[in-house]
XYZ file of C-alpha atoms in Angstrom:
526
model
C -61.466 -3.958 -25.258
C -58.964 -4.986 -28.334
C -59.417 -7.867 -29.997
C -56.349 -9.375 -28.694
C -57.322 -9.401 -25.268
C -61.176 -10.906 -26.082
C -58.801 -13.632 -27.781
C -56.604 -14.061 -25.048
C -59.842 -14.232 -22.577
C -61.596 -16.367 -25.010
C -58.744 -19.063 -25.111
C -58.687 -18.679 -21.300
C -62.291 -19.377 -21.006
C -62.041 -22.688 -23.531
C -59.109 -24.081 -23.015
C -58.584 -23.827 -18.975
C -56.515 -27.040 -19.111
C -53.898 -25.117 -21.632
C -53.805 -21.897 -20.073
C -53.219 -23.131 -16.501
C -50.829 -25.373 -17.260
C -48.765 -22.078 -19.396
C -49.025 -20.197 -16.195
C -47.387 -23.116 -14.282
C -45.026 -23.688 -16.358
C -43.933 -19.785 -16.204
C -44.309 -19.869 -12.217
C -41.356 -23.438 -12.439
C -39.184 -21.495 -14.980
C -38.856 -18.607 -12.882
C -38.320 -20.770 -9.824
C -35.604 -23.101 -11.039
C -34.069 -19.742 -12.826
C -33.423 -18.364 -9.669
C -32.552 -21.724 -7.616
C -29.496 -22.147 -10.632
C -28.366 -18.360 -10.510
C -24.735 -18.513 -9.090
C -25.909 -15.136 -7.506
C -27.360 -17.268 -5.340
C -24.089 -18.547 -4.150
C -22.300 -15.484 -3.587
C -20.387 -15.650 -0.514
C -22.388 -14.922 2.713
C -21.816 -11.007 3.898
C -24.359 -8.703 5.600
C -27.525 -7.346 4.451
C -27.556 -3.586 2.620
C -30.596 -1.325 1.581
C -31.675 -1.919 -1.906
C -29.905 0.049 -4.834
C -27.248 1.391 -2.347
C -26.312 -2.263 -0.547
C -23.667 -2.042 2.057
C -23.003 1.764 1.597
C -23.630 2.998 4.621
C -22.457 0.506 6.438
C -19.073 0.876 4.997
C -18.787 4.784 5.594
C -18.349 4.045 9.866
C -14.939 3.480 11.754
C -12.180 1.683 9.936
C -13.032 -0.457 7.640
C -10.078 -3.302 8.519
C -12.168 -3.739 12.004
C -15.392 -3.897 10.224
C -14.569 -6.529 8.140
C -12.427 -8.440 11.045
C -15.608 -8.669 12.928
C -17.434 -9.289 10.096
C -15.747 -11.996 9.618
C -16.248 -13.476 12.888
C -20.284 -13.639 11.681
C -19.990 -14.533 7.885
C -16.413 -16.533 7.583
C -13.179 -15.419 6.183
C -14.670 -14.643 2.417
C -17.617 -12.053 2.453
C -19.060 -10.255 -0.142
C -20.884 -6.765 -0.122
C -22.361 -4.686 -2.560
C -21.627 -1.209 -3.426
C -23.991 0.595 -5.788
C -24.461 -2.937 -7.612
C -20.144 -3.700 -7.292
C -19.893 -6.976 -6.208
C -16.582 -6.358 -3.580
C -15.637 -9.499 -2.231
C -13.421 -9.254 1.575
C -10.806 -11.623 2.205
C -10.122 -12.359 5.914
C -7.897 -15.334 5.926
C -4.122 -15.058 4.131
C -5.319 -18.722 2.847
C -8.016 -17.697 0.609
C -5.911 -14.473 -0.421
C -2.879 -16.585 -1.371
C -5.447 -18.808 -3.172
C -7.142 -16.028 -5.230
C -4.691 -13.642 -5.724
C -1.586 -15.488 -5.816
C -2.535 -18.729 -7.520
C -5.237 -17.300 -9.380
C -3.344 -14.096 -10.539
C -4.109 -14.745 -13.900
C -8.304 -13.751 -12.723
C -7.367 -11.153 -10.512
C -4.411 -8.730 -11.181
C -6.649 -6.090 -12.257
C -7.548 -2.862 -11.000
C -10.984 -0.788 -10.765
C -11.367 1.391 -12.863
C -11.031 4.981 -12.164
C -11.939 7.289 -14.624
C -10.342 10.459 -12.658
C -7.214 9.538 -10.550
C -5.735 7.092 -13.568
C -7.342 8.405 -17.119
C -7.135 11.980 -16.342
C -4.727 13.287 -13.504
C -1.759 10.404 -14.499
C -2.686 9.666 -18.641
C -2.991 5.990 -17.891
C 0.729 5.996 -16.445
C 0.680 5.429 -12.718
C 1.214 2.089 -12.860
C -0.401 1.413 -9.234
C -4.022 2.208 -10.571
C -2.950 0.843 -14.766
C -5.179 -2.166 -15.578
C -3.296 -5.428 -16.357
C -2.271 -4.788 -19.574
C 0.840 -4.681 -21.989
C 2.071 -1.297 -20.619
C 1.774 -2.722 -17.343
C 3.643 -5.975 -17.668
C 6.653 -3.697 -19.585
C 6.385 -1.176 -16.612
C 6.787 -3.997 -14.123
C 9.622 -6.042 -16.144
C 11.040 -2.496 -16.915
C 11.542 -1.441 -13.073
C 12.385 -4.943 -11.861
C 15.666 -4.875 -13.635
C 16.555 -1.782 -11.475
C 14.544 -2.588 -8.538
C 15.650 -6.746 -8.114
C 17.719 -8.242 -5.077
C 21.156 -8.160 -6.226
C 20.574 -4.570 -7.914
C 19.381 -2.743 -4.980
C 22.484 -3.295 -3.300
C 24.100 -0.339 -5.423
C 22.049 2.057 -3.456
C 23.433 1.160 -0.114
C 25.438 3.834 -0.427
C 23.385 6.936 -0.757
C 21.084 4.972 1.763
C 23.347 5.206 4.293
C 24.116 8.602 3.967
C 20.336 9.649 4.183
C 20.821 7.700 7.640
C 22.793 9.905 9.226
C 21.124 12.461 8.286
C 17.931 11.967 9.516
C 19.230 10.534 12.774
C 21.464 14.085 13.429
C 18.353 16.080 12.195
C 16.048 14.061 14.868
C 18.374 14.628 17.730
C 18.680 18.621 16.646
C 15.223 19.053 16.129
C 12.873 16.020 17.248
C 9.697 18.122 17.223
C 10.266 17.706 13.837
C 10.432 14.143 13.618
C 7.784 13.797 10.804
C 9.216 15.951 8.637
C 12.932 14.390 9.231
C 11.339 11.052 8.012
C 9.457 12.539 5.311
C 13.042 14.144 4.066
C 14.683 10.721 4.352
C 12.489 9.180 2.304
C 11.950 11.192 -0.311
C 15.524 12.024 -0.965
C 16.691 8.610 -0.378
C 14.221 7.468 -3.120
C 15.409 10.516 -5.639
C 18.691 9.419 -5.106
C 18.066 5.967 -6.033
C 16.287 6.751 -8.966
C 17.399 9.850 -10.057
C 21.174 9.913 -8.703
C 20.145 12.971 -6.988
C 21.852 14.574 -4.393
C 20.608 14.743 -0.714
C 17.607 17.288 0.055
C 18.278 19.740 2.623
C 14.500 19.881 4.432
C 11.296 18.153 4.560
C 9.720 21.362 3.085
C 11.846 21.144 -0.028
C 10.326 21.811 -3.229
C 10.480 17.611 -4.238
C 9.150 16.313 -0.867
C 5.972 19.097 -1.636
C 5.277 18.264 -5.082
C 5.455 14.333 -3.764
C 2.807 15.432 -1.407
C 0.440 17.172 -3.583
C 0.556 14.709 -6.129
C -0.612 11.571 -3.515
C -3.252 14.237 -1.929
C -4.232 14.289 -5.615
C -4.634 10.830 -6.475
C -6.012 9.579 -3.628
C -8.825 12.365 -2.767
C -9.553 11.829 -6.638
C -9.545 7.640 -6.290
C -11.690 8.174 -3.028
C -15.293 6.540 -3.573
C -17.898 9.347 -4.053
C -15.012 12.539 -5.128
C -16.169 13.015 -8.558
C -19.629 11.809 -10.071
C -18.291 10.763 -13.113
C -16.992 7.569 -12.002
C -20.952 6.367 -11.298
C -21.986 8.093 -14.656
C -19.206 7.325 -16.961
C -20.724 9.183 -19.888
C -19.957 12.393 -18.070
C -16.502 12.139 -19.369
C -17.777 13.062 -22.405
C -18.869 16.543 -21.126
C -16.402 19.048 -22.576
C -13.390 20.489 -20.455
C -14.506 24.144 -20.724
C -17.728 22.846 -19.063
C -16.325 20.609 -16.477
C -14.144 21.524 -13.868
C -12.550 18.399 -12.794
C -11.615 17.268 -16.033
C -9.865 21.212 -16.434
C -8.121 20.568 -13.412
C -7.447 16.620 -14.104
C -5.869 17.801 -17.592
C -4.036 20.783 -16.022
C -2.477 18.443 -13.009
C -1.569 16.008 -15.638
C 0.641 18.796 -17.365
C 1.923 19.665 -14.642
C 2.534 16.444 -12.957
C 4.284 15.167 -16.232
C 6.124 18.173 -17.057
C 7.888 17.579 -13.396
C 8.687 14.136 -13.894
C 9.668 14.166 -17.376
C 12.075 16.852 -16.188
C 13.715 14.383 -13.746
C 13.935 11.677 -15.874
C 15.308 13.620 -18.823
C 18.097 15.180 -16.148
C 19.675 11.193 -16.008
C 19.081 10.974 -19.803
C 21.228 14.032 -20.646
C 24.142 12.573 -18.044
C 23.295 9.003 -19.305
C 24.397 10.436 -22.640
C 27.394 12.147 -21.464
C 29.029 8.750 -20.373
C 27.623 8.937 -16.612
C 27.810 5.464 -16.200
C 26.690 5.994 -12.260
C 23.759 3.341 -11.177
C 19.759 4.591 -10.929
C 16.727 3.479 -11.552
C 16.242 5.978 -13.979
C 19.063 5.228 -15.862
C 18.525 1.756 -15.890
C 14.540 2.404 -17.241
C 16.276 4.371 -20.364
C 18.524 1.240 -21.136
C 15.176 -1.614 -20.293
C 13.131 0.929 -22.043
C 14.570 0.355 -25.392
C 14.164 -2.506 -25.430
C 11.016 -3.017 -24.474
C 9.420 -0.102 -26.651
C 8.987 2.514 -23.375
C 8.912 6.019 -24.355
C 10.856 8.730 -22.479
C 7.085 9.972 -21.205
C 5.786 6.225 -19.787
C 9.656 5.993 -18.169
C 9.614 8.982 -16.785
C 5.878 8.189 -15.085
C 7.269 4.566 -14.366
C 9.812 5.927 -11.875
C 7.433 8.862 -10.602
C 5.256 5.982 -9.388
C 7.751 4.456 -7.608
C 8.976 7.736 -6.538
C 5.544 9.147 -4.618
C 4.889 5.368 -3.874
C 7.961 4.404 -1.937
C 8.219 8.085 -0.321
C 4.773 7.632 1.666
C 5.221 4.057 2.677
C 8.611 4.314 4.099
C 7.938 7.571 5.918
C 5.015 5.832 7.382
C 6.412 2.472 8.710
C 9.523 5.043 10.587
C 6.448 6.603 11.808
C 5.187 3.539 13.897
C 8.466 2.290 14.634
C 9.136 5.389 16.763
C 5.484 4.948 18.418
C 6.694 1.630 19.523
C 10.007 2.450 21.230
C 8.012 4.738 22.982
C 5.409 2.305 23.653
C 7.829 -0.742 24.619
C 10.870 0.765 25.894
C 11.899 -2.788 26.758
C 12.709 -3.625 23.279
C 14.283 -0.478 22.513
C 16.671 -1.355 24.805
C 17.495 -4.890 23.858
C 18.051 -3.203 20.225
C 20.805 -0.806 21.460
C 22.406 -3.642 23.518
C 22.596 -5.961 20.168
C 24.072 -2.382 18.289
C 26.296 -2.066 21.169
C 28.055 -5.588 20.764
C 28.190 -5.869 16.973
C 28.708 -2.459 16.344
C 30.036 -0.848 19.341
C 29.996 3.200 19.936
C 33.386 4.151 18.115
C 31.867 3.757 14.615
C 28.429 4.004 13.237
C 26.156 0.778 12.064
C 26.610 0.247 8.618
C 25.380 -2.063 5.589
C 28.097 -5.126 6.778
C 26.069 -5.463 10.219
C 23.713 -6.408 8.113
C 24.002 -10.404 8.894
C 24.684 -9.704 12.552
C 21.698 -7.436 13.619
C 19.062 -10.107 13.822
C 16.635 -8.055 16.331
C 16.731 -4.973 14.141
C 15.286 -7.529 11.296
C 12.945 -8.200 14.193
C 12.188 -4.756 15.023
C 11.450 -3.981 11.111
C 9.253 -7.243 10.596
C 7.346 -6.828 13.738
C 6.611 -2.685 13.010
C 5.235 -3.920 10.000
C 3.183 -7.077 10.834
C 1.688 -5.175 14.294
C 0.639 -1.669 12.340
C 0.516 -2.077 8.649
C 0.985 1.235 7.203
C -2.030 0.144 4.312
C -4.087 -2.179 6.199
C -6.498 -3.376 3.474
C -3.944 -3.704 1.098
C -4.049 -2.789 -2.576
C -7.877 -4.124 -4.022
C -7.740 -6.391 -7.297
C -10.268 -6.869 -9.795
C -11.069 -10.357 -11.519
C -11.069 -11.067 -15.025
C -13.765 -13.546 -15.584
C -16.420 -15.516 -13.312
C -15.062 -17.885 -10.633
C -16.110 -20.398 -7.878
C -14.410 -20.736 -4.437
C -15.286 -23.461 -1.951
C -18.631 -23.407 -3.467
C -19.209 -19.756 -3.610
C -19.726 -17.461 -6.844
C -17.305 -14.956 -7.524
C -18.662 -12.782 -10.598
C -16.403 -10.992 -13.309
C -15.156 -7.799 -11.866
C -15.567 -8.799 -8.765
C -13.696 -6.325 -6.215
C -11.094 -8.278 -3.738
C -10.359 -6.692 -0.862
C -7.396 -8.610 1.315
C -7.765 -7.689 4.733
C -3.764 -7.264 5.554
C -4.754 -6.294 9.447
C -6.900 -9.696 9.556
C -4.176 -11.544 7.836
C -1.453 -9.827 10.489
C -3.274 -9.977 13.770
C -3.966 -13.644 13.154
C -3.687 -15.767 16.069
C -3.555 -18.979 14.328
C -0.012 -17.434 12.659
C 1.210 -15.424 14.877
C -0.053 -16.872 18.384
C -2.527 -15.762 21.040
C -0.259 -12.369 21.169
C -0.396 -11.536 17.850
C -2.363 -8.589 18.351
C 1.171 -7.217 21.035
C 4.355 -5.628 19.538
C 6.620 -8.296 20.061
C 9.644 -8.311 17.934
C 11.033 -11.239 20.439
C 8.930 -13.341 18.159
C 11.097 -13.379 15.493
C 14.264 -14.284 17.400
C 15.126 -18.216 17.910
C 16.305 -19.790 21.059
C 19.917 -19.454 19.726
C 19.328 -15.610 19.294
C 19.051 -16.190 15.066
C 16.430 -14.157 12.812
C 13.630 -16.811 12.268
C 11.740 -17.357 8.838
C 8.390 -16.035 8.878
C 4.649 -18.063 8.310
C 4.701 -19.855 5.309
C 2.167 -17.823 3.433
C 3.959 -14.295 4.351
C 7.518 -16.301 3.040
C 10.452 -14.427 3.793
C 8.816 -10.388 4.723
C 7.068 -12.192 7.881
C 3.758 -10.249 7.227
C 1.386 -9.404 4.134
C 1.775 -5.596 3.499
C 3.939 -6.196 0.017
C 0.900 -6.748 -1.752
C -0.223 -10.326 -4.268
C 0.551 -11.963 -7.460
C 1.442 -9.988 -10.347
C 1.015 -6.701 -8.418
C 3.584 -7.559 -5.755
C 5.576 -4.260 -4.697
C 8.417 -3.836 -6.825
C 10.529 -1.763 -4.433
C 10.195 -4.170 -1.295
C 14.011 -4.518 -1.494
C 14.819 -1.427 -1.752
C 12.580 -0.411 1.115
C 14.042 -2.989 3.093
C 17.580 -2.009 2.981
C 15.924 1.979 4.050
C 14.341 0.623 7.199
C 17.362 -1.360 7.803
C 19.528 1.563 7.650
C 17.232 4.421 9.551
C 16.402 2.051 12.739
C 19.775 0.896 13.056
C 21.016 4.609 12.813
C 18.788 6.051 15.145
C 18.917 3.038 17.750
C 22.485 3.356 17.740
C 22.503 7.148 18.266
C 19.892 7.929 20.162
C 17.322 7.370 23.138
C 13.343 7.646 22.231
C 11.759 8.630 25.406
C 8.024 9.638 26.102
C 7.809 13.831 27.289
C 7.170 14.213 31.032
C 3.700 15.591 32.336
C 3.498 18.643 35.263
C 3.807 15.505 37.933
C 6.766 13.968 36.118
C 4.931 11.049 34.943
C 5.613 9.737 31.121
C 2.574 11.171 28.706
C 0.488 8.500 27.580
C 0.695 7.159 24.103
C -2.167 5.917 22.027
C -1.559 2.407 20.102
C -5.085 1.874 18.700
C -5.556 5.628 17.045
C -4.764 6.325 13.787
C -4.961 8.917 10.811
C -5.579 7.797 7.417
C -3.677 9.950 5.159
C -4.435 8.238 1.740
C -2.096 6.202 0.471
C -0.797 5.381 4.148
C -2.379 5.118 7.670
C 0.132 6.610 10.173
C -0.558 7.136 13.914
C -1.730 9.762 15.939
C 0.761 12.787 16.607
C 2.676 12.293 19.166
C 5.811 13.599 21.620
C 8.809 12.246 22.105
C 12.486 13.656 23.536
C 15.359 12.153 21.794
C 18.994 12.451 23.444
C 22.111 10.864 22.581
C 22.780 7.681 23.618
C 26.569 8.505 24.560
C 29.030 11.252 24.578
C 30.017 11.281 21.418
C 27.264 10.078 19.238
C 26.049 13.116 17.739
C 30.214 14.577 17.159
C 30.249 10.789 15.238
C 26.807 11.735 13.267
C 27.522 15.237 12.764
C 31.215 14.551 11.444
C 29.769 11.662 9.020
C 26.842 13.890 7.841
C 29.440 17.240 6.968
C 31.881 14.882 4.983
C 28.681 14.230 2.241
């Protein structure tokens, strides 16, 4: 035995007094420790397995339902733990607006993600940047090209990628995804790029769009790369690690692609091309606010992969709906019939007198959000909400499907597609809640991370619907017994960055006589 412990068991044996009271005294600081831990007051959530928490639990169905019904158990704010991340779910648009509007000073941050936004984009996809300098000049940067009264200059080329897409769908509707993948992605090259039309969905841009979003978000996918839960990997040399070779080759590549875009509107921009872009208008804001031609020409590549996806997406529900609710199809084409009549096609200057295609956009997007949990923040420093403990890099993660298919906003039929919602007794557009403001639902995102092309990707869905109402009849295909093929509502495919439907069928005829000679002239004059 050392001498230490025959001390320590001689004191014991003397001084039993002393020595019990120690042990109390160790037994009450432990206890009142743990009673004062604001661990202790993290918000309620379900139980996990030690080490792992709420892994496994997360990994099952879609998560947006989880956490709805989860939230019928624990309240609107739950928290879960993932590997020891603290991920707090928001299930009320109240506490969102609360945390991540009011408090977007705590909470405009991102995860980190050593992969998808060190490696394959340099730190320059502004979607997964922290909030940081860059950031704020990215934002300010493509807000001068990307604000209200701006995005009115690309009417123009939106309107022509209208009539294209609606001609393509009638010639080909089998093809319907790939006609709304075109759209997009030219419409948003031509906006930021002053690039001409593409000719197919296949086209060289619309792939490399593609592959880069399979890219980041396989890479930003929990579990892809084991670095991200042993950070000091990174460390590991390229020529011995395989996804940083191929995060560092991609990056190349990636940037070599958009820089060449970017430096294509510098060149003209040069020249005296005084024609309006986003891209154009990034190499003026730029300038001033210290951008270099390589964080420009990323700027716009996020909003060019960004707004490609998303727009595709919501076109991709829309037409699930008219073939869903005929009914409101129909009350559509009546409106376009009236205001617009069948001698001309619709055009921007409807755009005050076409209330139930507002209605028909707004209600698409409220009913099937195309990113139904949002984008996730991360807060800055510890805080409390309604008593609970919300630790520093706390993961929030707003449930937009909750915050959409509330009854207590949207009525005892908010989970139905009814665009009739939206209309007043007068037959006038009607605000939306007072938390969703003036979009009517909560897929633009919070705070300082709002989406910066919302505008622009209004005016697009504006444009397509109208279009395609106006030109043509959605109608489900016919089984061997003449009966329409069922559709399915609740399915759904979650392609990354967006969550689309299932495939489906559809016919698509023209309306009248002469829609598709009125399409088909517009679309040769381009």
């Amino acid at each position: 035995m050392s001498t230490y412990q025959s001390a320590l068991r001689h004191t014991i044996a003397t001084y039993p007094d002393v020595a019990f009271t120690i042990v109390l005294g160790l037994i009450v600081f432990t206890i009142v420790k743990y009673a004062r831990s604001p661990y202790r007051q993290l918000p309620p959530g379900p139980p996990g397995i030690p080490l792992i928490g709420n892994v496994f639990q997360l990994m099952t169905g879609n998560q947006w339902d989880t956490f709805t019904r989860w939230g019928k158990e624990y309240g609107d704010v739950i928290s879960v733990s993932v590997v020891g991340q603290c991920l707090v779910i928001l299930n009320s648009a109240e506490a969102a607006h609360e945390l991540m509007n009011k408090r977007a000073a705590n909470s405009s941050d991102r995860p980190r993600s050593i992969v998808a936004a060190e490696y394959l984009t340099g730190g320059l996809f502004f979607v997964f940047t922290p909030y940081n300098n860059l950031l704020r000049r990215f934002r300010k940067a493509s807000h001068e090209g990307l604000n209200k009264t701006v995005t009115e200059s690309y009417r123009p080329s939106q309107h022509t990628e209208a009539i294209i897409m609606a001609a393509g769908v009638l010639e080909a509707p089998e093809r319907l995804t790939e006609h709304f993948k075109r759209n997009s992605a030219s419409a948003v090259m031509s906006m930021i790029y002053d690039h001409p039309p593409l000719t197919s969905g296949t086209s060289e841009a619309v792939r490399n769009v593609g592959e880069l979003m399979i890219r980041l978000t396989r890479s930003a996918m929990p579990g892809a790369h084991l670095v991200e839960i042993f950070p000091w990997l990174r460390y590991v040399p390229a020529s011995l690690a395989k996804w940083k070779r191929d995060a560092l080759y991609w990056f190349q590549h990636d940037t070599e692609m958009l820089e060449g875009l970017f430096l294509e509107v510098r060149k003209r921009v040069d020249d005296g091309d005084t024609r309006p872009s986003l891209a154009a208008t990034l190499i003026k804001e730029g300038k001033n606010l210290g951008l270099s031609d390589r964080e420009n020409a990323w700027a716009a590549g996020t909003i060019y992969t960004a707004g490609t996806e998303t727009t595709a997406g919501v076109m991709n529900w829309f037409v699930l709906a008219m073939l869903a609710f005929p009914e409101h199809q129909r009350r559509a084409q009546e409106e376009l019939d009236r205001v617009v009549g069948r001698t001309r096609l619709p055009a921007f200057s409807d755009i005050d007198q076409l209330p139930y295609i507002h209605a028909l956009i707004r209600e698409t997007m409220r009913w099937r959000p195309v990113d139904p949990l949002g984008m996730v923040h991360v807060t800055v420093a510890d805080d409390w909400y309604e008593g609970m403990y919300i630790p520093k890099g706390t993961i929030y993660v707003p449930n937009v499907w909750k915050f959409n298919h509330d009854e207590a906003t949207y009525g005892p039929d908010a989970d139905d597609f009814n665009p009739a919602r939206w209309i007043g007794k007068d037959g006038e557009f009607l605000p939306g809640p007072e938390l969703a403001k003036e979009d009517g639902h909560f897929g633009y995102g919070y705070g300082r991370r709002v989406c910066v092309g919302k505008y622009v990707a209004q005016q697009a869905l504006f444009i397509n619907i109208a279009t395609l109402l106006w030109a043509v009849t959605i109608d489900r295909v016919k089984d061997d017994n003449g009966q329409p093929k069922p559709v399915d509502i609740d399915g759904c495919i979650n392609e990354g960055l967006v969550v689309g439907p299932m495939p489906y069928e559809l016919l698509a005829v023209a309306r009248f006589a002469d829609a598709y000679t009125l399409l088909k002239a517009e679309r040769d004059a381009v």
